Short mmCIF file of C-alpha atoms in Angstrom, two decimals:
data_model
loop_
_atom_site.label_atom_id
_atom_site.label_comp_id
_atom_site.label_asym_id
_atom_site.label_seq_id
_atom_site.Cartn_x
_atom_site.Cartn_y
_atom_site.Cartn_z
CA MET A 1 -0.14 -0.02 0.41
CA THR A 2 1.17 3.54 -0.96
CA GLN A 3 2.09 5.61 1.86
CA GLU A 4 -0.50 8.38 0.65
CA ASN A 5 -2.85 5.29 1.01
CA GLN A 6 -2.00 4.09 3.98
CA ASN A 7 -2.72 7.73 5.81
CA SER A 8 -5.62 7.84 4.27
CA LYS A 9 -6.73 5.04 5.60
CA ASN A 10 -5.12 6.20 9.18
CA HIS A 11 -8.14 8.98 9.21
CA SER A 12 -9.73 9.55 6.37
CA VAL A 13 -11.32 5.59 7.03
CA GLU A 14 -10.81 5.64 10.51
CA THR A 15 -13.04 8.56 10.72
CA LEU A 16 -15.41 6.76 8.57
CA ARG A 17 -16.29 4.12 9.90
CA ALA A 18 -16.55 5.20 13.57
CA ALA A 19 -19.10 7.62 12.87
CA ALA A 20 -21.15 4.53 10.48
CA VAL A 21 -21.33 2.52 13.60
CA ILE A 22 -22.65 5.85 15.52
CA MET A 23 -25.13 6.36 12.20
CA VAL A 24 -26.33 2.88 12.76
CA PHE A 25 -26.63 2.78 15.86
CA VAL A 26 -28.61 5.96 16.10
CA ASN A 27 -30.92 5.19 13.62
CA HIS A 28 -31.65 1.79 15.11
CA LEU A 29 -32.06 3.63 18.48
CA HIS A 30 -35.60 4.86 16.21
CA SER A 31 -36.56 1.87 15.32
CA LEU A 32 -36.71 0.69 18.28
CA GLY A 33 -38.71 3.37 19.21
CA ILE A 34 -36.09 4.63 21.96
CA ILE A 35 -34.44 7.83 21.00
CA THR A 36 -35.46 9.57 18.38
CA VAL A 37 -31.52 11.75 16.84
CA PRO A 38 -32.66 14.76 14.77
CA TYR A 39 -32.79 13.44 10.28
CA PHE A 40 -29.96 10.95 12.37
CA GLY A 41 -32.15 9.00 13.74
CA ILE A 42 -34.40 7.71 10.52
CA SER A 43 -31.44 8.44 7.86
CA GLY A 44 -28.22 7.27 9.56
CA GLY A 45 -28.68 3.83 8.83
CA TRP A 46 -29.09 3.81 4.87
CA LEU A 47 -26.53 6.08 5.61
CA GLY A 48 -23.78 4.62 7.04
CA VAL A 49 -23.73 1.22 5.11
CA GLN A 50 -23.42 2.85 3.01
CA ILE A 51 -20.92 4.45 4.26
CA PHE A 52 -18.95 0.84 4.80
CA PHE A 53 -19.93 0.15 1.15
CA VAL A 54 -17.86 2.88 -0.04
CA ILE A 55 -14.85 2.37 1.87
CA SER A 56 -15.33 -1.84 0.85
CA GLY A 57 -14.70 -0.49 -2.32
CA TYR A 58 -11.61 1.19 -2.41
CA LEU A 59 -10.01 -1.04 0.12
CA ILE A 60 -10.83 -4.46 -1.93
CA ILE A 61 -10.31 -2.95 -4.85
CA GLN A 62 -7.20 -2.47 -4.05
CA SER A 63 -6.12 -5.44 -1.79
CA VAL A 64 -7.89 -7.94 -5.10
CA LEU A 65 -4.32 -6.95 -7.95
CA ARG A 66 -2.38 -7.01 -4.67
CA HIS A 67 -2.53 -10.60 -3.30
CA SER A 68 -2.92 -14.13 -4.99
CA ALA A 69 -6.48 -15.36 -5.50
CA TRP A 70 -5.57 -17.97 -2.73
CA ASP A 71 -4.46 -15.47 -0.11
CA TYR A 72 -7.47 -13.00 -1.67
CA LEU A 73 -9.80 -15.76 -0.31
CA ARG A 74 -7.80 -15.93 3.43
CA HIS A 75 -8.04 -12.76 4.19
CA ARG A 76 -11.59 -11.46 3.46
CA VAL A 77 -12.49 -15.39 5.31
CA LEU A 78 -10.70 -14.47 7.77
CA ARG A 79 -11.62 -11.05 8.78
CA ILE A 80 -15.22 -11.27 8.11
CA TYR A 81 -16.28 -15.14 9.30
CA PRO A 82 -14.37 -15.78 13.16
CA ALA A 83 -16.74 -12.93 14.38
CA TYR A 84 -19.65 -13.12 12.94
CA LEU A 85 -19.84 -17.08 13.51
CA PHE A 86 -19.99 -16.44 17.18
CA TRP A 87 -22.16 -13.82 17.82
CA PHE A 88 -24.59 -14.96 15.02
CA PHE A 89 -24.80 -18.57 17.14
CA ALA A 90 -24.25 -17.10 20.39
CA PHE A 91 -27.64 -14.21 19.78
CA SER A 92 -29.07 -17.09 17.90
CA ILE A 93 -28.76 -20.12 20.76
CA PHE A 94 -30.05 -16.48 23.32
CA PHE A 95 -32.70 -15.98 21.69
CA GLY A 96 -34.14 -19.67 21.40
CA ASN A 97 -33.42 -19.29 16.87
CA LEU A 98 -31.14 -22.62 17.08
CA ALA A 99 -33.47 -24.26 18.10
CA PHE A 100 -32.64 -28.14 17.96
CA ALA A 101 -36.58 -29.15 17.61
CA THR A 102 -37.16 -26.76 15.08
CA LEU A 103 -33.50 -26.77 12.93
CA ASP A 104 -33.48 -25.56 9.51
CA VAL A 105 -30.36 -26.75 7.84
CA LYS A 106 -31.56 -25.59 4.22
CA SER A 107 -31.99 -21.24 6.30
CA LEU A 108 -28.82 -21.68 8.24
CA VAL A 109 -26.28 -22.74 5.40
CA ALA A 110 -27.89 -19.52 3.61
CA HIS A 111 -26.74 -17.65 6.65
CA LEU A 112 -23.63 -19.46 7.57
CA LEU A 113 -22.94 -18.95 3.41
CA PHE A 114 -23.17 -15.21 3.58
CA LEU A 115 -26.84 -15.60 1.72
CA GLN A 116 -28.98 -15.26 3.31
CA HIS A 117 -29.96 -12.22 1.83
CA PHE A 118 -31.28 -14.04 -0.87
CA PHE A 119 -33.69 -16.51 0.50
CA PRO A 120 -36.60 -14.63 2.61
CA ASP A 121 -37.68 -17.09 4.15
CA ALA A 122 -34.12 -17.89 5.77
CA TYR A 123 -32.91 -14.74 5.86
CA LEU A 124 -35.87 -14.57 8.47
CA LYS A 125 -35.88 -17.48 10.58
CA TYR A 126 -32.34 -16.95 11.28
CA ASP A 127 -32.62 -12.81 12.47
CA ALA A 128 -31.04 -12.83 15.43
CA LEU A 129 -28.37 -10.22 14.57
CA ARG A 130 -31.13 -8.06 12.30
CA VAL A 131 -28.01 -6.68 9.81
CA THR A 132 -26.46 -9.38 7.75
CA TRP A 133 -28.00 -8.42 4.62
CA THR A 134 -25.24 -6.18 4.26
CA LEU A 135 -22.56 -8.78 4.75
CA THR A 136 -24.92 -10.61 1.90
CA VAL A 137 -23.91 -7.56 -0.45
CA GLU A 138 -20.31 -7.13 0.68
CA ALA A 139 -19.68 -11.12 -0.16
CA VAL A 140 -21.14 -10.12 -3.66
CA TRP A 141 -18.69 -7.26 -3.47
CA TYR A 142 -15.76 -9.40 -3.23
CA VAL A 143 -16.98 -11.58 -5.45
CA LEU A 144 -17.58 -9.03 -8.09
CA ALA A 145 -14.50 -7.20 -7.41
CA PHE A 146 -12.30 -10.33 -8.26
CA LEU A 147 -13.27 -10.98 -11.27
CA ILE A 148 -13.67 -7.66 -12.58
CA ALA A 149 -10.54 -6.31 -11.32
CA ALA A 150 -7.86 -6.40 -14.33
CA ARG A 151 -10.25 -4.93 -15.73
CA PHE A 152 -11.54 -2.36 -13.89
CA PHE A 153 -8.77 -0.60 -14.15
CA LYS A 154 -8.13 -0.43 -17.42
CA ALA A 155 -11.16 1.58 -17.30
CA PRO A 156 -12.80 2.43 -14.07
CA SER A 157 -15.36 4.67 -15.13
CA LYS A 158 -16.97 3.04 -17.72
CA TYR A 159 -18.03 0.36 -15.19
CA THR A 160 -18.51 2.09 -12.80
CA ILE A 161 -21.22 3.56 -15.01
CA VAL A 162 -22.58 0.60 -16.16
CA PHE A 163 -22.99 -0.15 -13.40
CA VAL A 164 -24.49 2.49 -11.41
CA LEU A 165 -27.36 2.50 -14.85
CA LEU A 166 -27.96 -1.96 -14.42
CA ALA A 167 -28.92 -0.57 -10.38
CA CYS A 168 -31.13 2.01 -11.62
CA VAL A 169 -32.54 -0.31 -13.65
CA TRP A 170 -33.05 -2.83 -11.14
CA VAL A 171 -34.43 -0.51 -8.83
CA THR A 172 -36.51 1.22 -10.76
CA GLY A 173 -38.16 -1.94 -11.84
CA GLY A 174 -37.65 -4.03 -8.59
CA VAL A 175 -41.42 -3.62 -7.64
CA SER A 176 -42.81 -5.24 -10.58
CA LEU A 177 -40.81 -7.63 -10.58
CA ARG A 178 -41.97 -10.79 -9.99
CA LEU A 179 -38.98 -12.57 -8.03
CA PHE A 180 -40.02 -13.60 -4.06
CA SER A 181 -43.78 -13.81 -5.45
CA GLY A 182 -45.31 -15.72 -1.90
CA ILE A 183 -44.12 -12.13 -0.65
CA GLN A 184 -46.92 -9.48 -0.12
CA ASP A 185 -45.33 -6.83 2.58
CA PRO A 186 -43.95 -4.09 0.71
CA GLY A 187 -41.63 -3.28 3.36
CA GLN A 188 -40.66 -7.02 2.60
CA LYS A 189 -40.87 -6.14 -0.51
CA TYR A 190 -38.88 -3.53 -0.58
CA PHE A 191 -35.68 -5.28 0.96
CA PHE A 192 -34.93 -8.45 -0.60
CA VAL A 193 -35.87 -6.79 -4.30
CA GLN A 194 -35.24 -3.49 -4.79
CA ASN A 195 -32.60 -2.75 -1.51
CA SER A 196 -30.85 -5.69 -3.01
CA ALA A 197 -27.12 -6.66 -3.83
CA ILE A 198 -27.58 -5.26 -7.49
CA ALA A 199 -29.07 -2.00 -5.96
CA GLN A 200 -26.71 -1.39 -3.67
CA MET A 201 -23.20 -2.15 -6.16
CA PRO A 202 -23.08 1.41 -6.86
CA PHE A 203 -21.98 2.94 -3.40
CA PHE A 204 -19.21 -0.57 -3.77
CA PHE A 205 -18.00 1.19 -7.13
CA PHE A 206 -18.18 4.95 -6.34
CA GLY A 207 -14.96 3.91 -3.47
CA ALA A 208 -13.56 1.63 -6.55
CA TRP A 209 -13.36 4.44 -9.19
CA ILE A 210 -11.88 7.02 -5.89
CA ALA A 211 -9.02 4.44 -5.76
CA VAL A 212 -7.83 3.79 -9.23
CA LYS A 213 -8.73 7.00 -9.85
CA GLN A 214 -7.09 9.51 -6.77
CA PRO A 215 -9.06 12.03 -8.04
CA LYS A 216 -8.57 15.77 -7.17
CA PHE A 217 -12.02 18.29 -6.48
CA ASP A 218 -12.23 21.38 -5.49
CA LYS A 219 -13.06 20.68 -1.48
CA ALA A 220 -16.04 23.55 -1.64
CA ALA A 221 -17.46 21.75 -4.66
CA LEU A 222 -17.14 18.24 -2.93
CA LEU A 223 -19.46 19.70 -0.37
CA ALA A 224 -21.62 21.15 -2.14
CA LEU A 225 -22.38 17.59 -3.59
CA LEU A 226 -23.37 16.72 0.42
CA ILE A 227 -26.00 18.92 1.38
CA SER A 228 -27.94 18.66 -2.26
CA THR A 229 -27.69 14.58 -2.16
CA VAL A 230 -27.10 14.12 1.34
CA ALA A 231 -28.06 16.69 3.84
CA LEU A 232 -31.11 17.84 1.93
CA PHE A 233 -32.43 14.07 0.93
CA LYS A 234 -35.39 14.63 2.23
CA SER A 235 -36.39 16.87 -0.07
CA TRP A 236 -36.11 15.33 -3.43
CA GLU A 237 -36.27 11.99 -2.37
CA PRO A 238 -40.30 11.50 -3.21
CA ALA A 239 -38.59 12.01 -7.23
CA ALA A 240 -36.83 9.89 -6.30
CA VAL A 241 -37.09 5.32 -6.26
CA THR A 242 -34.73 4.54 -3.43
CA PRO A 243 -32.33 2.97 -3.16
CA ILE A 244 -30.74 5.04 -5.32
CA PHE A 245 -26.93 5.89 -6.68
CA ILE A 246 -27.33 9.98 -6.18
CA THR A 247 -26.74 9.68 -2.14
CA GLY A 248 -23.71 7.51 -3.48
CA LEU A 249 -22.60 10.44 -4.82
CA GLY A 250 -22.60 12.32 -1.93
CA VAL A 251 -20.47 9.81 0.54
CA SER A 252 -17.87 10.08 -1.28
CA ALA A 253 -18.00 13.15 -1.90
CA LEU A 254 -17.38 13.59 2.15
CA PHE A 255 -14.49 10.35 1.31
CA LEU A 256 -12.86 12.62 -0.51
CA ILE A 257 -13.39 15.61 1.55
CA LEU A 258 -11.79 14.00 4.62
CA LYS A 259 -9.40 11.64 2.71
CA ASP A 260 -7.70 15.31 1.49
CA SER A 261 -7.66 16.20 4.86
CA ASN A 262 -4.03 16.69 7.13
CA TYR A 263 -5.37 15.43 10.62
CA SER A 264 -5.82 13.15 13.18
CA ASN A 265 -8.27 11.22 14.90
CA PRO A 266 -8.02 11.07 18.40
CA LYS A 267 -8.16 8.32 20.31
CA PRO A 268 -11.83 6.96 20.83
CA VAL A 269 -12.75 7.33 17.17
CA LYS A 270 -9.42 5.60 16.59
CA LEU A 271 -11.11 2.77 18.95
CA LEU A 272 -14.53 2.66 17.59
CA SER A 273 -13.44 2.55 13.67
CA ASP A 274 -10.43 -1.22 15.06
CA ILE A 275 -14.60 -2.67 17.10
CA SER A 276 -16.57 -1.50 14.08
CA TYR A 277 -17.46 -4.99 12.48
CA SER A 278 -18.22 -6.33 15.36
CA PHE A 279 -19.66 -4.04 17.21
CA TYR A 280 -21.41 -3.60 13.80
CA LEU A 281 -22.95 -7.09 14.14
CA ILE A 282 -23.97 -6.99 18.26
CA HIS A 283 -25.09 -4.04 18.88
CA TYR A 284 -29.06 -4.87 17.28
CA PRO A 285 -29.32 -7.69 19.75
CA ILE A 286 -27.19 -5.44 23.13
CA LEU A 287 -30.55 -3.26 22.04
CA MET A 288 -32.87 -4.96 22.64
CA LEU A 289 -32.10 -7.31 25.53
CA VAL A 290 -31.58 -3.87 27.61
CA MET A 291 -34.79 -2.65 26.91
CA GLY A 292 -36.18 -5.65 28.45
CA PHE A 293 -34.83 -4.84 31.61
CA VAL A 294 -34.03 -1.12 31.58
CA HIS A 295 -36.81 1.37 31.17
CA ASN A 296 -35.08 5.00 30.55
CA LYS A 297 -35.33 5.58 27.58
CA TYR A 298 -31.16 7.88 28.14
CA HIS A 299 -30.46 4.72 30.47
CA ARG A 300 -31.12 2.64 28.03
CA THR A 301 -29.18 4.41 25.05
CA PHE A 302 -26.62 4.76 27.34
CA LEU A 303 -26.46 1.48 29.32
CA ALA A 304 -26.97 -0.49 25.35
CA PHE A 305 -23.92 2.16 23.47
CA PHE A 306 -21.59 1.06 26.42
CA ILE A 307 -22.13 -2.58 27.20
CA THR A 308 -22.04 -2.84 22.56
CA VAL A 309 -18.75 -0.97 22.74
CA VAL A 310 -16.85 -2.75 25.72
CA VAL A 311 -18.03 -6.21 24.35
CA ALA A 312 -17.25 -5.51 20.36
CA TYR A 313 -13.86 -4.54 22.14
CA ILE A 314 -13.68 -7.43 23.00
CA SER A 315 -14.30 -9.03 20.13
CA TYR A 316 -12.44 -7.53 18.91
CA ARG A 317 -9.42 -8.19 20.49
CA LEU A 318 -10.64 -12.03 20.59
CA ILE A 319 -12.14 -12.70 17.94
CA GLU A 320 -10.89 -10.47 15.31
CA ARG A 321 -6.82 -9.78 15.18
CA PRO A 322 -6.18 -12.65 16.14
CA PHE A 323 -7.48 -14.04 12.85
CA MET A 324 -6.07 -11.02 11.13
CA LYS A 325 -2.59 -11.52 12.03
CA MET A 326 -2.87 -15.41 11.12
CA ALA A 327 -4.52 -13.78 7.56
CA ARG A 328 -1.06 -11.71 7.38
CA SER A 329 1.25 -14.63 8.40
CA LYS A 330 2.17 -15.05 5.25
CA THR A 331 2.18 -12.59 3.35
CA SER A 332 3.06 -8.19 3.89
CA SER A 333 0.44 -7.06 3.53
CA VAL A 334 -1.64 -4.46 5.44
CA SER A 335 -5.59 -5.75 6.48
CA VAL A 336 -8.68 -4.71 4.89
#
C-alpha cells in the first residue's frame, strides 16, 4: 500500500467507519422506539451502510490486485467469518432461534454462506443480529471485485457507469418484477428486491473508482455535492426510487473531503474504527436485551452503547485481531 493510501486509511477511513457505526446505532435507537435523533434517527441507517460500502469498494479493489487468489480468499474469510460465526451462533442460541427441534438446515446454511438476503424465509428465520443482509451484499462485491479487478483498473469510469445504470434499471423495475412472489408485504418486497445486492453495487464502485483514479476536486464543490445529495435528501427523495446511486455521490464527496484533509483522529475515533465490525454485528441484539430490563430511554441508550463498545472491544481483541494476524502471517500486505 502506498504512503498516501496508508495515510488515508489512518484518518479518513477511520473517521468514516466510526461515524458509520454511530449512525447505524442511532437509527436503530429510532426503529426500536427508544429515542430519535433529528435526521440521523431516520436516515442514519442507510447513510452508515452506504459509507461502509464506499469504504469497502475503496479498499477491496486494491486488495484484489495485491494478493494472489488464495491469499485474497484467505484474507476475506479470516477477516469476516470468525466474529460473525461466533456472534451469530451466540445470539441465535440465546434468543432460541437455533432450537434443535425446529432446526432448518437449509436456512442455516444460507446464513453460514452469506446468502441469506437472497432467501427471505431463511433471512427471517435466523435474524438474531438483524444486520446480516449487508454481509450478503459484501460477499457479492468480494466476488465481483475479484472477477473484474484487472479490467476495472483499465477503465474504471466505464465499469462504474455500467453498474450504476444496471442498478437504476433494477431499482426502477424491482417492484414490478415477480421475484419472491410469495412476499406480499411492501416493506419486505422493498427489502429483498429493491434493496438487493444489485441496487447496492454503485456505492462499492464509487469507492473503487476513487481508489483507482485518486481524483482531486475543489472541496467547496464536494461540500455542495454532499449537502445537496445527502443533507437535503428528504427534499428530493419523493421524486426518486430508492435506494439510488445519488446519495452515494454525496458519501463519496465526504470521503474525498476527509481523504484530502490533513488531520489525526482522537483515540475514541480510532477505537470505534477498530471495533466497528464487531460493534455493527452485536449492537442490535444488545439494544434488545437492554430494553428488557431498563425502562428509561436515556439509560437504555447510554447503557446499550457502553455494553456494545466493551463487548465489541473484547471481540476485536480475542476474535478479530488474532485471525487478522493469521491472515497476514504468510504475506506482508496490510489487512483491509
